[in-house]
XYZ file of N, CA, C and O in Angstrom:
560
model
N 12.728 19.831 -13.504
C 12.739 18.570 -12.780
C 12.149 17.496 -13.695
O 11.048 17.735 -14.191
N 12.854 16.162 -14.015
C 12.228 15.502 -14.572
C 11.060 14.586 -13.802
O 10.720 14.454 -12.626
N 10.623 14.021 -15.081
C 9.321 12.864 -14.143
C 9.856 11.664 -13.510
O 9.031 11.066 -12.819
N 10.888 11.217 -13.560
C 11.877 10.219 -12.917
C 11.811 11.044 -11.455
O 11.136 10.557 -10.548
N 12.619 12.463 -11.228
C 12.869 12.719 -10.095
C 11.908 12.703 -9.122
O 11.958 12.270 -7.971
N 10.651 13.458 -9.995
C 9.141 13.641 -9.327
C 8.782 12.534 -8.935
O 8.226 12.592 -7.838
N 8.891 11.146 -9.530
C 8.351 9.964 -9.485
C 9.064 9.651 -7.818
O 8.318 9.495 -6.851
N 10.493 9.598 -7.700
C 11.077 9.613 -6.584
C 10.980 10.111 -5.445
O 10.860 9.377 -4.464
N 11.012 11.505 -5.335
C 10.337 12.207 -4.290
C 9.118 11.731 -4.138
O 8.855 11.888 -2.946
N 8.200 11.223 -4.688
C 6.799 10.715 -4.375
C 7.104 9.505 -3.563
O 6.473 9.372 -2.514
N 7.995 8.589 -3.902
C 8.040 7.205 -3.420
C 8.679 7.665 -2.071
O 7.988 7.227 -1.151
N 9.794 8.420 -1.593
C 10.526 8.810 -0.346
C 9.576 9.481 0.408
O 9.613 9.246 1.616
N 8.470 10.499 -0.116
C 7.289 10.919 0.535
C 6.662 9.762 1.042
O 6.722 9.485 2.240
N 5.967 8.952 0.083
C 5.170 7.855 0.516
C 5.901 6.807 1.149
O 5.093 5.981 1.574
N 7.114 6.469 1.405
C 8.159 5.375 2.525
C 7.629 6.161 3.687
O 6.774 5.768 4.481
N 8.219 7.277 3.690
C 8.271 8.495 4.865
C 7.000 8.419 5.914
O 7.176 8.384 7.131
N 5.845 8.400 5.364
C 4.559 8.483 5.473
C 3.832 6.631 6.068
O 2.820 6.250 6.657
N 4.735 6.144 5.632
C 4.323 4.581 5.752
C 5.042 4.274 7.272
O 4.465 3.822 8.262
N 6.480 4.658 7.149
C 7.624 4.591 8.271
C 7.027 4.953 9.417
O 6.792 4.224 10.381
N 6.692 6.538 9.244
C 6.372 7.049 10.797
C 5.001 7.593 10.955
O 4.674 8.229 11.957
N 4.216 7.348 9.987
C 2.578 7.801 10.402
C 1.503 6.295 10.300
O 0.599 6.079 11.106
N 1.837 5.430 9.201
C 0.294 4.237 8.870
C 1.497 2.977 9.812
O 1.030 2.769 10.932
N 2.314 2.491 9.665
C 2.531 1.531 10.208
C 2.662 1.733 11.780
O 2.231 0.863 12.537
N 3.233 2.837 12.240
C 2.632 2.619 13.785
C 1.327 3.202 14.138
O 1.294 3.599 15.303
N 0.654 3.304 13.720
C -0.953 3.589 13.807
C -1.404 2.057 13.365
O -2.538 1.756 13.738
N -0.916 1.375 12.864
C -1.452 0.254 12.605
C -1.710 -0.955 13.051
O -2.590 -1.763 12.754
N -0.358 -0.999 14.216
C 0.447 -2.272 14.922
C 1.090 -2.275 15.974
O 2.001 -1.449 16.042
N 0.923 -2.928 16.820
C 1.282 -3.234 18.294
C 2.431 -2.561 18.617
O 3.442 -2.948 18.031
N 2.567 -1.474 19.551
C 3.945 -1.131 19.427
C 4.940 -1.892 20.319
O 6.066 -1.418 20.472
N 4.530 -3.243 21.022
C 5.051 -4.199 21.809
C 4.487 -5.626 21.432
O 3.531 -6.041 22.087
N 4.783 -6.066 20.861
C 4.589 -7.338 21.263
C 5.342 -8.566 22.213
O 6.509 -8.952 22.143
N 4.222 -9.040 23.139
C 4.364 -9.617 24.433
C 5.043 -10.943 24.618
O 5.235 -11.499 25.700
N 5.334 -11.318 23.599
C 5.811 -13.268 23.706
C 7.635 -12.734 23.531
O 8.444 -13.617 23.814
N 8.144 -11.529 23.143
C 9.355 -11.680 22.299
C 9.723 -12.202 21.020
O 10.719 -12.915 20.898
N 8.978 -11.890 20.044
C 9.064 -12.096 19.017
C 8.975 -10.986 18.225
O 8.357 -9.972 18.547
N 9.821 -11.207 16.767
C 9.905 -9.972 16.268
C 8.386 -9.113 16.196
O 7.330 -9.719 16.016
N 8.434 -8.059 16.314
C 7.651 -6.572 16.321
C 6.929 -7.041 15.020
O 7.582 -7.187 13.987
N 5.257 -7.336 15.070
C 4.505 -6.507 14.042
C 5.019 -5.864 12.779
O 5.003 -6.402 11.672
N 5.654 -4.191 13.161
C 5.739 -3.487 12.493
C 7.273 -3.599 11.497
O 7.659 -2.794 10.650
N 8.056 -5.110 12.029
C 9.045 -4.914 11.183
C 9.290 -4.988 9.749
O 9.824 -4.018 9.211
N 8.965 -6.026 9.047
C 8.513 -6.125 7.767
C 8.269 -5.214 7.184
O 9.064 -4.642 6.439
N 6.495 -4.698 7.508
C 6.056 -3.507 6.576
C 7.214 -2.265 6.618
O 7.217 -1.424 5.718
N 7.958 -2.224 7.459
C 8.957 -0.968 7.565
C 9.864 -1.272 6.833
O 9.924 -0.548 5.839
N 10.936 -2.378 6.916
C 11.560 -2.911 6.253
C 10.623 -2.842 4.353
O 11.421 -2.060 3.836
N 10.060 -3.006 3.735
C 9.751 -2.523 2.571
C 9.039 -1.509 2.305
O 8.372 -1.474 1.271
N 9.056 -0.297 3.371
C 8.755 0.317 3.397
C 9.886 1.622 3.143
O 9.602 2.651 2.529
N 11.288 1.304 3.792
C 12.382 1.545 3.737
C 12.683 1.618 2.331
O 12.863 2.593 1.601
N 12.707 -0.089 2.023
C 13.266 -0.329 0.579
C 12.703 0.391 -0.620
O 13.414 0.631 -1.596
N 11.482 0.723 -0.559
C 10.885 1.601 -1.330
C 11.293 3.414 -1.162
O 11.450 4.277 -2.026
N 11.332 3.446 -0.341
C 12.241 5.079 0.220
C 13.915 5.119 -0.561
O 14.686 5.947 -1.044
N 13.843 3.798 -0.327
C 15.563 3.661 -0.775
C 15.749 3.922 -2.619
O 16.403 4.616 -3.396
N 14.869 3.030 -2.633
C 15.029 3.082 -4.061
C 13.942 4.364 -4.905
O 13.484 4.380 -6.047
N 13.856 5.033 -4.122
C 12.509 6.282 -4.803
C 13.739 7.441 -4.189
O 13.540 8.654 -4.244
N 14.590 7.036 -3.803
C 16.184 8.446 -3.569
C 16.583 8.348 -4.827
O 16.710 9.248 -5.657
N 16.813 6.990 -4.947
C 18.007 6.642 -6.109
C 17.881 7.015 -7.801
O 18.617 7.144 -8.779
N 16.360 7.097 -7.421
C 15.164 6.971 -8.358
C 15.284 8.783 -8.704
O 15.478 9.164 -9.858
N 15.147 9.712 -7.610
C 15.133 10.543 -7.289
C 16.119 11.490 -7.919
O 15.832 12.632 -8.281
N 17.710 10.735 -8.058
C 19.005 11.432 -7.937
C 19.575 10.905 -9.803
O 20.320 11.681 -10.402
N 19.275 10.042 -10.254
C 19.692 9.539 -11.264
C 19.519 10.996 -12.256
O 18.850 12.019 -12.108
N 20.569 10.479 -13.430
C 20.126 11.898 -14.350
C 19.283 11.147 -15.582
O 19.234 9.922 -15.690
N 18.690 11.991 -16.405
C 17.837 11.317 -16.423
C 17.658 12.616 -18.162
O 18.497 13.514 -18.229
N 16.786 12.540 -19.099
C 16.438 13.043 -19.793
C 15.000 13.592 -19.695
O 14.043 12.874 -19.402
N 14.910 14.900 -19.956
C 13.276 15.310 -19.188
C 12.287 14.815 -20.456
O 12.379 14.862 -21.682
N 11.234 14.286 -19.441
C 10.189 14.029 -20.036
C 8.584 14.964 -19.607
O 8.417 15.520 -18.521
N 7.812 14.949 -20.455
C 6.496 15.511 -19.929
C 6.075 14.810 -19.050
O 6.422 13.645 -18.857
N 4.989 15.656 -18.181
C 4.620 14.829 -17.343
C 3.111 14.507 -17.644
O 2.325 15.414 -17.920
N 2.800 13.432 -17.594
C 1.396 13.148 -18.277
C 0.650 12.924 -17.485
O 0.617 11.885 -16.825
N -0.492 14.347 -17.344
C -1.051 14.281 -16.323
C -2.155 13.495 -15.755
O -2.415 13.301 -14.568
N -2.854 13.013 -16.974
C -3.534 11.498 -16.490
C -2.889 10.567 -15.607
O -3.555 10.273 -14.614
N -1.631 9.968 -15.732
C -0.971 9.004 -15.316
C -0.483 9.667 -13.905
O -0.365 8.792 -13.047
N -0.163 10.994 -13.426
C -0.211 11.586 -11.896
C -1.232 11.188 -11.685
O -1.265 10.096 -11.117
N -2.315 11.739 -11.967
C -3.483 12.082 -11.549
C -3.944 10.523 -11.043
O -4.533 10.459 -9.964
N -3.745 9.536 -11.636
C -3.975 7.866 -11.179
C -2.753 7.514 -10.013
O -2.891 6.582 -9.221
N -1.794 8.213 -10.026
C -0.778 8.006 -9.146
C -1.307 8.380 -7.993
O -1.620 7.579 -7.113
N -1.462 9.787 -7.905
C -2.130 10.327 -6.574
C -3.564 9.832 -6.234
O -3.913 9.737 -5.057
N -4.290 9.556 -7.133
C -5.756 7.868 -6.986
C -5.248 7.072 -5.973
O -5.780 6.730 -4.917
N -4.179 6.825 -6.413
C -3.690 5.052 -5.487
C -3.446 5.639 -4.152
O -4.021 5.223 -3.147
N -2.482 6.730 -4.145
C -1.879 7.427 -2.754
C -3.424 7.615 -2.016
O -3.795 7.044 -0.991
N -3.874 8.174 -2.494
C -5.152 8.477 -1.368
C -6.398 7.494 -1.044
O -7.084 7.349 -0.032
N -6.406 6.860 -2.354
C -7.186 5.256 -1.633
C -6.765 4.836 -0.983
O -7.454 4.384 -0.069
N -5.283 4.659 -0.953
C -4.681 3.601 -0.041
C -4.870 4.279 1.268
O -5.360 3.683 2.227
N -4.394 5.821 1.329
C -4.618 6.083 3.038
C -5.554 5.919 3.219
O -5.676 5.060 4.092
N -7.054 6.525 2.628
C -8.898 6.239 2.685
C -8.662 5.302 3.056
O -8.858 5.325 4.271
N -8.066 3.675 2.504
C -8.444 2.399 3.302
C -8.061 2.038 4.479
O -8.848 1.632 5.334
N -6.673 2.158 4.664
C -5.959 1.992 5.764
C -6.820 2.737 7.169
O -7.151 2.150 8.199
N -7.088 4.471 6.762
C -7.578 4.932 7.571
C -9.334 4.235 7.946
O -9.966 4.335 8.997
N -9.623 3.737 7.005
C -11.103 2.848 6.704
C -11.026 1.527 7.881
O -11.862 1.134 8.694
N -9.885 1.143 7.621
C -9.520 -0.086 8.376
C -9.722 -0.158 9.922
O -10.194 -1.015 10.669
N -8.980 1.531 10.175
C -8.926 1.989 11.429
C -10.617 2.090 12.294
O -10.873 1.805 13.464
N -11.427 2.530 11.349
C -12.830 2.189 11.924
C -13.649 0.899 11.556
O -14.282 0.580 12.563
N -13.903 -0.003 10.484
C -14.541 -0.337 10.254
C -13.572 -1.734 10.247
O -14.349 -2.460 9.627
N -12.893 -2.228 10.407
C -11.852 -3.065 10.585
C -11.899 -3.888 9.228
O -12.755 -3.773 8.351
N -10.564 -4.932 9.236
C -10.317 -5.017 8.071
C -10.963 -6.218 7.005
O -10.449 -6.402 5.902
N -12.172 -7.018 7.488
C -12.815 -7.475 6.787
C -13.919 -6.742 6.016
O -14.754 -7.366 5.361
N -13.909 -5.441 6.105
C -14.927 -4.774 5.835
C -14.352 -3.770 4.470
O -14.853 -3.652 3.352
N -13.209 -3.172 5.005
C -12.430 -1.936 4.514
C -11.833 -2.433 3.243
O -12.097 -1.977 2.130
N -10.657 -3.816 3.608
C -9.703 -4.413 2.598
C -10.663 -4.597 1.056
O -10.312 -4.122 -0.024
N -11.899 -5.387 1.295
C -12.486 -5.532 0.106
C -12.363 -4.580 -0.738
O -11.767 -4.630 -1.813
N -13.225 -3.202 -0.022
C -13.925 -2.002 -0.934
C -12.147 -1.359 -1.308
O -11.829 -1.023 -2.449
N -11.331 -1.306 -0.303
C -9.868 -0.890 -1.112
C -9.395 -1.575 -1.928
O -8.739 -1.063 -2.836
N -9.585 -2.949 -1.851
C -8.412 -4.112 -3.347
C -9.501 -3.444 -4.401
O -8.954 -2.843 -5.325
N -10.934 -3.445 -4.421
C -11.431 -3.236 -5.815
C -11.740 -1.962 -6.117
O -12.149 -1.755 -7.260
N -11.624 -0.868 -5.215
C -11.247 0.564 -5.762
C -10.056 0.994 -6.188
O -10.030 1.925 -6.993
N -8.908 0.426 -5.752
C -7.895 0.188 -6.371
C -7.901 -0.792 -8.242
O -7.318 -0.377 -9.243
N -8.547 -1.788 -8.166
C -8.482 -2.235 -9.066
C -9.081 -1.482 -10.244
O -8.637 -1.337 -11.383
N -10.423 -0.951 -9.572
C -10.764 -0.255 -10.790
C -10.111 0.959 -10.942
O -10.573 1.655 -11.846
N -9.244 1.386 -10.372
C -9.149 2.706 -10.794
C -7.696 2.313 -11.869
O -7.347 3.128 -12.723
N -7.020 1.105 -11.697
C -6.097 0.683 -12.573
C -6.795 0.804 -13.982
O -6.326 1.557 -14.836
N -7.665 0.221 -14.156
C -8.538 0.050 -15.147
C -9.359 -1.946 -15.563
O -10.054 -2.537 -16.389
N -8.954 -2.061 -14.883
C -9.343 -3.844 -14.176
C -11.036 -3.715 -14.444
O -11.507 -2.674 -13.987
N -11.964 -4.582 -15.086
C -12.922 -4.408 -15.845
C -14.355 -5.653 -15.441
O -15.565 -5.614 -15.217
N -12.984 -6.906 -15.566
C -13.332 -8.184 -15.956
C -13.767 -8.829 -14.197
O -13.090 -8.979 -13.180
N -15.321 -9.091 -14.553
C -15.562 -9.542 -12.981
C -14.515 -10.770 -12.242
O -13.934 -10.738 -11.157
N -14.535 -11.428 -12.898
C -13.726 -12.654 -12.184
C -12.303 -12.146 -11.679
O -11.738 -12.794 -10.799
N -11.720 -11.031 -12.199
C -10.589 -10.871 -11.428
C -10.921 -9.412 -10.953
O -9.963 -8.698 -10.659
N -11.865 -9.035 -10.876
C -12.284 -7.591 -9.459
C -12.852 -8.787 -8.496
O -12.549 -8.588 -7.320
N -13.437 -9.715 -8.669
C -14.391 -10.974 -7.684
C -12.688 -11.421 -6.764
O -12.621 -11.367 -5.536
N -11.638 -11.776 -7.526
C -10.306 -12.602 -7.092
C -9.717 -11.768 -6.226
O -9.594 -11.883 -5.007
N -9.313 -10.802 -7.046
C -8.784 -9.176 -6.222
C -9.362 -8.730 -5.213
O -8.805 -8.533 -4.133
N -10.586 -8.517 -5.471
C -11.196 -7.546 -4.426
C -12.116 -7.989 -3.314
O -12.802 -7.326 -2.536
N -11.878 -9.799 -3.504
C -12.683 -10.094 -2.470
C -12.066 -11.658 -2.077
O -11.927 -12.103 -0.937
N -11.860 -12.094 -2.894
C -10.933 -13.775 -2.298
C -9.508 -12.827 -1.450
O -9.297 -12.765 -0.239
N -8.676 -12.155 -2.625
C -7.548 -11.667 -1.856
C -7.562 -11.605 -0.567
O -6.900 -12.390 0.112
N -8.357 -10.615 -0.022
C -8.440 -10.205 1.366
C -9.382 -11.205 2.150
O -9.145 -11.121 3.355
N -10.502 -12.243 1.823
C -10.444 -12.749 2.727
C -9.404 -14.231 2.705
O -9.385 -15.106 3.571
N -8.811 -14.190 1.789
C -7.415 -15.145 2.215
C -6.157 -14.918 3.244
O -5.622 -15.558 4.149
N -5.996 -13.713 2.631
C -5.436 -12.746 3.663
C -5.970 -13.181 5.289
O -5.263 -13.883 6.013
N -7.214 -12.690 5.691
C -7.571 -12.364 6.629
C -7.330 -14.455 7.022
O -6.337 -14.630 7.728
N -7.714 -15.146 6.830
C -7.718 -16.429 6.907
C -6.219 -16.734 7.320
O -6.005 -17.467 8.285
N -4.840 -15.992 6.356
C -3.775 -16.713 6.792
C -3.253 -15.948 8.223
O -2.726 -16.619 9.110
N -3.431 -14.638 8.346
C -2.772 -14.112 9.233
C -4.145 -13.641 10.872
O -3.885 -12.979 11.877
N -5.525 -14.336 10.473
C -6.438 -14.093 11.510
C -6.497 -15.694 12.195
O -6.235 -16.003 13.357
N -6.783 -16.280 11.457
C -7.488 -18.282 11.737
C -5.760 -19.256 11.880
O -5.580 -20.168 12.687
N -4.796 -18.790 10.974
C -3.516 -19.937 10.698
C -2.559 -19.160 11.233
O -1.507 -19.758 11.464
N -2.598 -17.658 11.587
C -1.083 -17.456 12.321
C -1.782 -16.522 14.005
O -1.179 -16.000 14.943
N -2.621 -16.617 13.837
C -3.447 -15.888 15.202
C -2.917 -14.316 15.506
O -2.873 -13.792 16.619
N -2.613 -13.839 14.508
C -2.305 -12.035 14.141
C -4.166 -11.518 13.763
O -5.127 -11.833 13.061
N -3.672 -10.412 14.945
C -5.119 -9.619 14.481
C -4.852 -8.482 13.501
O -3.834 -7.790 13.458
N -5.881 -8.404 12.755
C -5.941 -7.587 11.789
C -5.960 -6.623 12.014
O -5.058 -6.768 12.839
N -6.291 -5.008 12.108
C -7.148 -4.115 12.226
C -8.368 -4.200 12.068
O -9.081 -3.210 12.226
């Protein structure tokens, strides 16, 4: 199996996982005014990433090694990201988002304070500002 295919099956795992386990654990499964659903968007590129991690999946491809540092940071991101999300779920998301943008960042290898300070802490409370204070969407 090459690392292209592996790479693919990871991304259709992780759509899969986004589709029917973190985004409806995440978001209203009704919303009351009639307006589009919460959960459409994140599904919708959530999809697109499934879509293209098949395609990703099926291509032929020339085998390469697989370098196991660079998994090993792959599956980093996969499980921070659920740790946060699931983080979110208790400690809600002014609390959680921070410590995930800059455990994420560092584990990229991101060094330089002013952009772990931008990343890991303006990001999310901008975030929280456009879609808590300017569009009246609650966070987790």
């Amino acid at each position: 199996m090459t690392l292209q295919r592996i790479s693919g099956v990871f991304f259709v795992i992780f759509a899969g996982t986004m589709i029917w386990g973190v985004i409806p654990a995440q978001t209203e499964p009704v919303y009351p005014d009639g307006s589009i659903p919460p959960e459409v968007l994140p599904s919708v590129y959530a999809a697109m990433i499934g879509l293209f991690g098949g395609a990703l999946a099926c291509q032929r491809g020339e085998a390469h090694t697989l370098d196991l540092r660079q998994a090993a940071k792959t599956t980093g991101v996969y499980l921070i990201a659920l740790a946060g999300v699931l983080a979110m779920k208790h400690f809600g998301f002014l609390l959680a988002a921070p410590a995930l943008a800059l455990a994420l960042l560092w584990l990229v290898g991101e060094r330089r304070p002013l952009w772990l300070a931008i990343g890991g802490l303006a990001g999310p409370l901008l975030i929280w500002t456009i879609f808590e204070v300017l569009l009246g969407r609650l966070l987790p």
